[in-house]
Amino acid sequence: SVYKGQSLIGDAIGHSTFPGISACLVGSEMCIRDSLLAGAIAAGAASYALIQLAHRDKRLGLDANLAIFLSGFFGLGMALKSFIQGNPDYAGASQAGLGTYIFGQAAYMLEADVLLIAVVSALVLTLLLLFYKELKLFVFDAEYAEVVGLPCRLLNILLLVMTIAVIGIGIKAVGAILISSFLIIPCVAANQWSNKFAHVLLLSSFIGAVSALVGTYISTLEQGMSTGPSIILVACLIAFFSLLCGPKGILNTMMKRRHSHG
């Protein structure tokens, strides 16, 4: 989404999971975590489908459509959240599930959650390796990809499935509100160190993993500290350092300009 100029797509899908989680809690007082995850994924997929449908109307740009559906779905989630918190019948469900999925909390992750993350990550990585060349061409030049006969519609669906899968497994740790930042920030940081797409993929994965490990550790040091904000803060520090000190960063660019003028 960063290379296609659609960074808000991940933000819209991440925020759109909020009403899916809330609706699941409203629909069932004994809602289990698997159904919370299913509700989040379903809401994210519905949001993406509506965004693409609205984008066919050229009178509004993609950014405007993304902003409308992002705020609309998030507003619906907030309304459902207020209903849950104001209704004593759902007090237990709200404390057990909703807060964890909004802000992220690794302390509530079970062995099954870790296994799910591993399995889904392996599947996404396998799809990426199998269709690497096709996806790379589609991301950087969709028009040329269509001219040479690549199935662009299927590739777009594949990217959507991979994005929603990553968002779905990351919500429990990072939270629905900040999951989009976790998708974008490592890529932005990695871009400051290399121009090669493969290197950026590997480096962004490494930055994401380091941010997750360090952020999760920091959140365990203080009781009640949410995991999601801790992870994002670590990722932001790495991104700021990359923007300043990377080969394509601000300091290196200033030094090159001085040498060229000197």
mmCIF file of C-alpha atoms in Angstrom:
data_model
loop_
_atom_site.group_PDB
_atom_site.id
_atom_site.type_symbol
_atom_site.label_atom_id
_atom_site.label_comp_id
_atom_site.label_asym_id
_atom_site.label_seq_id
_atom_site.Cartn_x
_atom_site.Cartn_y
_atom_site.Cartn_z
ATOM 1 C CA SER A 1 0.000 0.000 0.000
ATOM 2 C CA VAL A 2 2.956 2.344 0.607
ATOM 3 C CA TYR A 3 4.368 1.837 -2.904
ATOM 4 C CA LYS A 4 0.941 2.144 -4.520
ATOM 5 C CA GLY A 5 0.301 5.443 -2.732
ATOM 6 C CA GLN A 6 -2.546 3.864 -0.743
ATOM 7 C CA SER A 7 -1.168 3.853 2.781
ATOM 8 C CA LEU A 8 -4.597 4.758 4.151
ATOM 9 C CA ILE A 9 -5.962 1.428 2.878
ATOM 10 C CA GLY A 10 -4.345 -0.361 5.810
ATOM 11 C CA ASP A 11 -5.507 2.378 8.157
ATOM 12 C CA ALA A 12 -9.083 2.066 6.883
ATOM 13 C CA ILE A 13 -9.099 -1.724 7.191
ATOM 14 C CA GLY A 14 -7.537 -1.577 10.670
ATOM 15 C CA HIS A 15 -10.085 0.933 11.977
ATOM 16 C CA SER A 16 -12.905 -0.935 10.247
ATOM 17 C CA THR A 17 -12.246 -4.010 12.355
ATOM 18 C CA PHE A 18 -13.449 -2.063 15.399
ATOM 19 C CA PRO A 19 -17.213 -2.324 14.670
ATOM 20 C CA GLY A 20 -16.772 -6.000 13.747
ATOM 21 C CA ILE A 21 -15.329 -6.731 17.178
ATOM 22 C CA SER A 22 -17.949 -4.614 18.941
ATOM 23 C CA ALA A 23 -20.840 -6.131 16.975
ATOM 24 C CA CYS A 24 -19.626 -9.599 17.855
ATOM 25 C CA LEU A 25 -19.702 -8.728 21.561
ATOM 26 C CA VAL A 26 -23.189 -7.247 21.240
ATOM 27 C CA GLY A 27 -24.449 -10.291 19.386
ATOM 28 C CA SER A 28 -23.200 -12.791 21.910
ATOM 29 C CA GLU A 29 -22.656 -12.242 25.621
ATOM 30 C CA MET A 30 -20.417 -15.337 25.732
ATOM 31 C CA CYS A 31 -18.367 -14.289 22.703
ATOM 32 C CA ILE A 32 -15.089 -16.190 22.360
ATOM 33 C CA ARG A 33 -11.842 -14.803 20.991
ATOM 34 C CA ASP A 34 -12.072 -16.741 17.714
ATOM 35 C CA SER A 35 -15.375 -15.100 16.865
ATOM 36 C CA LEU A 36 -13.924 -11.700 17.790
ATOM 37 C CA LEU A 37 -11.165 -12.275 15.262
ATOM 38 C CA ALA A 38 -13.665 -13.476 12.663
ATOM 39 C CA GLY A 39 -15.782 -10.374 13.227
ATOM 40 C CA ALA A 40 -12.732 -8.130 12.822
ATOM 41 C CA ILE A 41 -11.707 -9.789 9.551
ATOM 42 C CA ALA A 42 -15.268 -9.711 8.172
ATOM 43 C CA ALA A 43 -15.643 -5.999 8.953
ATOM 44 C CA GLY A 44 -12.260 -5.218 7.387
ATOM 45 C CA ALA A 45 -13.134 -7.124 4.214
ATOM 46 C CA ALA A 46 -16.525 -5.396 3.979
ATOM 47 C CA SER A 47 -14.868 -2.002 4.367
ATOM 48 C CA TYR A 48 -12.375 -2.739 1.595
ATOM 49 C CA ALA A 49 -15.123 -3.951 -0.754
ATOM 50 C CA LEU A 50 -17.163 -0.790 -0.138
ATOM 51 C CA ILE A 51 -14.099 1.418 -0.672
ATOM 52 C CA GLN A 52 -13.373 -0.217 -4.019
ATOM 53 C CA LEU A 53 -17.031 0.060 -5.039
ATOM 54 C CA ALA A 54 -17.152 3.751 -4.149
ATOM 55 C CA HIS A 55 -13.819 4.359 -5.891
ATOM 56 C CA ARG A 56 -15.431 3.472 -9.229
ATOM 57 C CA ASP A 57 -17.205 6.805 -8.989
ATOM 58 C CA LYS A 58 -14.452 9.112 -10.221
ATOM 59 C CA ARG A 59 -16.061 12.194 -8.705
ATOM 60 C CA LEU A 60 -14.309 11.442 -5.408
ATOM 61 C CA GLY A 61 -10.646 10.562 -5.094
ATOM 62 C CA LEU A 62 -9.386 7.470 -3.303
ATOM 63 C CA ASP A 63 -8.163 9.477 -0.297
ATOM 64 C CA ALA A 64 -11.620 11.001 0.173
ATOM 65 C CA ASN A 65 -13.300 7.591 0.005
ATOM 66 C CA LEU A 66 -10.780 6.140 2.444
ATOM 67 C CA ALA A 67 -11.353 8.984 4.899
ATOM 68 C CA ILE A 68 -15.134 8.587 4.669
ATOM 69 C CA PHE A 69 -15.170 4.849 5.291
ATOM 70 C CA LEU A 70 -12.393 4.975 7.891
ATOM 71 C CA SER A 71 -14.237 7.544 10.005
ATOM 72 C CA GLY A 72 -17.634 5.977 9.297
ATOM 73 C CA PHE A 73 -16.677 2.464 10.363
ATOM 74 C CA PHE A 74 -14.718 3.734 13.342
ATOM 75 C CA GLY A 75 -17.655 5.922 14.394
ATOM 76 C CA LEU A 76 -19.925 2.872 14.204
ATOM 77 C CA GLY A 77 -17.451 0.960 16.353
ATOM 78 C CA MET A 78 -17.371 3.762 18.914
ATOM 79 C CA ALA A 79 -21.174 3.821 19.050
ATOM 80 C CA LEU A 80 -21.279 0.067 19.659
ATOM 81 C CA LYS A 81 -18.500 0.393 22.239
ATOM 82 C CA SER A 82 -20.486 3.056 24.114
ATOM 83 C CA PHE A 83 -23.544 0.820 24.039
ATOM 84 C CA ILE A 84 -21.561 -2.106 25.438
ATOM 85 C CA GLN A 85 -19.914 -0.096 28.204
ATOM 86 C CA GLY A 86 -23.228 1.489 29.199
ATOM 87 C CA ASN A 87 -25.039 -1.824 29.343
ATOM 88 C CA PRO A 88 -24.333 -3.931 32.471
ATOM 89 C CA ASP A 89 -25.233 -7.108 30.558
ATOM 90 C CA TYR A 90 -22.027 -6.741 28.515
ATOM 91 C CA ALA A 91 -19.686 -5.519 31.244
ATOM 92 C CA GLY A 92 -17.760 -8.798 31.367
ATOM 93 C CA ALA A 93 -17.457 -9.069 27.601
ATOM 94 C CA SER A 94 -16.228 -5.492 27.289
ATOM 95 C CA GLN A 95 -13.440 -5.946 29.812
ATOM 96 C CA ALA A 96 -12.442 -9.381 28.552
ATOM 97 C CA GLY A 97 -12.297 -8.727 24.845
ATOM 98 C CA LEU A 98 -12.924 -5.223 23.600
ATOM 99 C CA GLY A 99 -10.117 -3.344 25.331
ATOM 100 C CA THR A 100 -7.584 -6.004 24.362
ATOM 101 C CA TYR A 101 -8.492 -5.834 20.689
ATOM 102 C CA ILE A 102 -8.534 -2.023 20.589
ATOM 103 C CA PHE A 103 -5.155 -1.268 22.180
ATOM 104 C CA GLY A 104 -3.447 -4.653 22.069
ATOM 105 C CA GLN A 105 -2.171 -6.618 25.039
ATOM 106 C CA ALA A 106 0.341 -9.429 24.600
ATOM 107 C CA ALA A 107 -0.232 -10.577 28.189
ATOM 108 C CA TYR A 108 -3.637 -11.951 27.141
ATOM 109 C CA MET A 109 -2.259 -13.911 24.191
ATOM 110 C CA LEU A 110 -2.492 -17.673 24.567
ATOM 111 C CA GLU A 111 -0.454 -20.456 23.012
ATOM 112 C CA ALA A 112 -3.184 -20.847 20.381
ATOM 113 C CA ASP A 113 -2.764 -17.181 19.398
ATOM 114 C CA VAL A 114 0.983 -17.620 18.912
ATOM 115 C CA LEU A 115 0.381 -20.756 16.840
ATOM 116 C CA LEU A 116 -2.178 -18.914 14.705
ATOM 117 C CA ILE A 117 0.286 -16.075 14.087
ATOM 118 C CA ALA A 118 2.969 -18.575 13.044
ATOM 119 C CA VAL A 119 0.672 -20.477 10.672
ATOM 120 C CA VAL A 120 -0.801 -17.385 9.004
ATOM 121 C CA SER A 121 2.635 -15.771 8.707
ATOM 122 C CA ALA A 122 3.981 -18.894 7.014
ATOM 123 C CA LEU A 123 1.051 -18.937 4.565
ATOM 124 C CA VAL A 124 1.459 -15.239 3.703
ATOM 125 C CA LEU A 125 5.218 -15.680 3.233
ATOM 126 C CA THR A 126 4.615 -18.691 0.977
ATOM 127 C CA LEU A 127 2.174 -16.713 -1.191
ATOM 128 C CA LEU A 128 4.648 -13.836 -1.401
ATOM 129 C CA LEU A 129 7.469 -16.124 -2.540
ATOM 130 C CA LEU A 130 5.283 -17.958 -5.056
ATOM 131 C CA PHE A 131 3.957 -14.794 -6.707
ATOM 132 C CA TYR A 132 6.863 -12.454 -5.943
ATOM 133 C CA LYS A 133 7.605 -11.370 -9.532
ATOM 134 C CA GLU A 134 3.932 -10.901 -10.427
ATOM 135 C CA LEU A 135 3.153 -8.951 -7.265
ATOM 136 C CA LYS A 136 6.248 -6.777 -7.666
ATOM 137 C CA LEU A 137 5.288 -5.823 -11.222
ATOM 138 C CA PHE A 138 1.645 -5.234 -10.251
ATOM 139 C CA VAL A 139 2.572 -3.012 -7.297
ATOM 140 C CA PHE A 140 5.007 -0.794 -9.203
ATOM 141 C CA ASP A 141 3.275 -0.670 -12.604
ATOM 142 C CA ALA A 142 -0.269 -2.052 -12.677
ATOM 143 C CA GLU A 143 -0.943 -0.765 -16.194
ATOM 144 C CA TYR A 144 2.080 -2.556 -17.666
ATOM 145 C CA ALA A 145 1.178 -5.700 -15.709
ATOM 146 C CA GLU A 146 -2.249 -5.660 -17.343
ATOM 147 C CA VAL A 147 -0.738 -5.096 -20.805
ATOM 148 C CA VAL A 148 1.554 -8.132 -20.502
ATOM 149 C CA GLY A 149 -1.406 -10.293 -19.501
ATOM 150 C CA LEU A 150 -1.073 -10.686 -15.759
ATOM 151 C CA PRO A 151 -4.348 -11.367 -13.892
ATOM 152 C CA CYS A 152 -4.426 -7.987 -12.137
ATOM 153 C CA ARG A 153 -7.818 -8.568 -10.526
ATOM 154 C CA LEU A 154 -6.631 -11.802 -8.944
ATOM 155 C CA LEU A 155 -3.385 -10.161 -7.835
ATOM 156 C CA ASN A 156 -5.371 -7.345 -6.235
ATOM 157 C CA ILE A 157 -7.502 -9.907 -4.377
ATOM 158 C CA LEU A 158 -4.339 -11.748 -3.321
ATOM 159 C CA LEU A 159 -2.871 -8.548 -1.887
ATOM 160 C CA LEU A 160 -6.136 -7.887 -0.068
ATOM 161 C CA VAL A 161 -6.221 -11.388 1.430
ATOM 162 C CA MET A 162 -2.597 -11.086 2.566
ATOM 163 C CA THR A 163 -3.196 -7.630 4.053
ATOM 164 C CA ILE A 164 -6.331 -8.668 5.950
ATOM 165 C CA ALA A 165 -4.600 -11.843 7.171
ATOM 166 C CA VAL A 166 -1.677 -9.841 8.579
ATOM 167 C CA ILE A 167 -4.040 -7.305 10.156
ATOM 168 C CA GLY A 168 -6.167 -10.092 11.636
ATOM 169 C CA ILE A 169 -3.289 -11.839 13.387
ATOM 170 C CA GLY A 170 -1.716 -8.571 14.527
ATOM 171 C CA ILE A 171 -4.799 -7.051 16.149
ATOM 172 C CA LYS A 172 -4.460 -9.023 19.383
ATOM 173 C CA ALA A 173 -0.924 -7.744 19.982
ATOM 174 C CA VAL A 174 -0.926 -4.251 18.441
ATOM 175 C CA GLY A 175 -4.620 -3.338 18.594
ATOM 176 C CA ALA A 176 -7.124 -2.325 15.932
ATOM 177 C CA ILE A 177 -6.280 1.375 16.104
ATOM 178 C CA LEU A 178 -2.506 1.093 15.654
ATOM 179 C CA ILE A 179 -2.234 -1.975 13.397
ATOM 180 C CA SER A 180 -2.026 0.174 10.246
ATOM 181 C CA SER A 181 0.981 2.030 11.702
ATOM 182 C CA PHE A 182 2.686 -1.306 12.284
ATOM 183 C CA LEU A 183 2.230 -2.096 8.576
ATOM 184 C CA ILE A 184 3.532 1.242 7.309
ATOM 185 C CA ILE A 185 6.283 2.418 9.683
ATOM 186 C CA PRO A 186 8.741 -0.507 9.161
ATOM 187 C CA CYS A 187 8.455 -0.067 5.386
ATOM 188 C CA VAL A 188 9.100 3.684 5.639
ATOM 189 C CA ALA A 189 12.148 3.038 7.822
ATOM 190 C CA ALA A 190 13.514 0.324 5.544
ATOM 191 C CA ASN A 191 13.175 2.588 2.503
ATOM 192 C CA GLN A 192 15.805 4.888 3.997
ATOM 193 C CA TRP A 193 18.444 2.148 3.783
ATOM 194 C CA SER A 194 17.985 0.593 0.349
ATOM 195 C CA ASN A 195 16.457 1.058 -3.090
ATOM 196 C CA LYS A 196 16.145 -2.677 -3.780
ATOM 197 C CA PHE A 197 12.667 -4.070 -3.209
ATOM 198 C CA ALA A 198 13.880 -7.425 -1.866
ATOM 199 C CA HIS A 199 16.216 -5.714 0.599
ATOM 200 C CA VAL A 200 13.410 -3.410 1.749
ATOM 201 C CA LEU A 201 11.124 -6.401 2.351
ATOM 202 C CA LEU A 202 13.735 -8.192 4.449
ATOM 203 C CA LEU A 203 14.738 -5.090 6.381
ATOM 204 C CA SER A 204 11.140 -4.008 7.072
ATOM 205 C CA SER A 205 10.382 -7.524 8.358
ATOM 206 C CA PHE A 206 13.413 -7.313 10.650
ATOM 207 C CA ILE A 207 12.396 -3.859 11.915
ATOM 208 C CA GLY A 208 8.851 -5.091 12.549
ATOM 209 C CA ALA A 209 10.127 -8.118 14.472
ATOM 210 C CA VAL A 210 12.508 -6.049 16.607
ATOM 211 C CA SER A 211 9.780 -3.489 17.325
ATOM 212 C CA ALA A 212 7.365 -6.239 18.355
ATOM 213 C CA LEU A 213 9.853 -7.971 20.655
ATOM 214 C CA VAL A 214 11.181 -4.822 22.322
ATOM 215 C CA GLY A 215 7.725 -3.199 22.569
ATOM 216 C CA THR A 216 6.202 -6.312 24.081
ATOM 217 C CA TYR A 217 9.024 -6.534 26.635
ATOM 218 C CA ILE A 218 8.578 -2.875 27.587
ATOM 219 C CA SER A 219 4.822 -3.374 28.058
ATOM 220 C CA THR A 220 5.476 -6.218 30.511
ATOM 221 C CA LEU A 221 7.613 -3.988 32.740
ATOM 222 C CA GLU A 222 4.659 -1.825 33.794
ATOM 223 C CA GLN A 223 1.322 -3.347 34.787
ATOM 224 C CA GLY A 224 -1.567 -2.154 32.644
ATOM 225 C CA MET A 225 0.653 -0.756 29.900
ATOM 226 C CA SER A 226 -0.788 -1.596 26.482
ATOM 227 C CA THR A 227 1.404 -3.545 24.101
ATOM 228 C CA GLY A 228 0.305 -1.804 20.893
ATOM 229 C CA PRO A 229 1.488 1.731 21.776
ATOM 230 C CA SER A 230 4.785 0.342 23.104
ATOM 231 C CA ILE A 231 5.461 -1.499 19.833
ATOM 232 C CA ILE A 232 4.570 1.539 17.734
ATOM 233 C CA LEU A 233 6.798 3.821 19.827
ATOM 234 C CA VAL A 234 9.772 1.507 19.282
ATOM 235 C CA ALA A 235 9.010 1.340 15.546
ATOM 236 C CA CYS A 236 8.765 5.155 15.406
ATOM 237 C CA LEU A 237 12.151 5.551 17.122
ATOM 238 C CA ILE A 238 13.712 3.223 14.544
ATOM 239 C CA ALA A 239 11.984 5.153 11.740
ATOM 240 C CA PHE A 240 13.193 8.527 13.069
ATOM 241 C CA PHE A 241 16.728 7.191 13.333
ATOM 242 C CA SER A 242 16.494 5.858 9.756
ATOM 243 C CA LEU A 243 15.130 9.154 8.454
ATOM 244 C CA LEU A 244 18.055 10.974 10.060
ATOM 245 C CA CYS A 245 20.997 8.595 9.662
ATOM 246 C CA GLY A 246 20.086 6.236 6.822
ATOM 247 C CA PRO A 247 21.893 6.382 3.439
ATOM 248 C CA LYS A 248 18.824 8.142 2.050
ATOM 249 C CA GLY A 249 18.216 10.059 5.286
ATOM 250 C CA ILE A 250 18.282 13.771 6.026
ATOM 251 C CA LEU A 251 21.865 13.997 7.339
ATOM 252 C CA ASN A 252 23.362 12.059 4.437
ATOM 253 C CA THR A 253 21.395 14.130 1.930
ATOM 254 C CA MET A 254 22.623 17.376 3.526
ATOM 255 C CA MET A 255 26.234 16.168 3.437
ATOM 256 C CA LYS A 256 25.934 15.266 -0.257
ATOM 257 C CA ARG A 257 24.552 18.707 -1.019
ATOM 258 C CA ARG A 258 27.413 20.387 0.817
ATOM 259 C CA HIS A 259 29.996 18.326 -1.078
ATOM 260 C CA SER A 260 28.303 19.070 -4.405
ATOM 261 C CA HIS A 261 28.263 22.818 -3.704
ATOM 262 C CA GLY A 262 31.760 22.720 -2.311
#
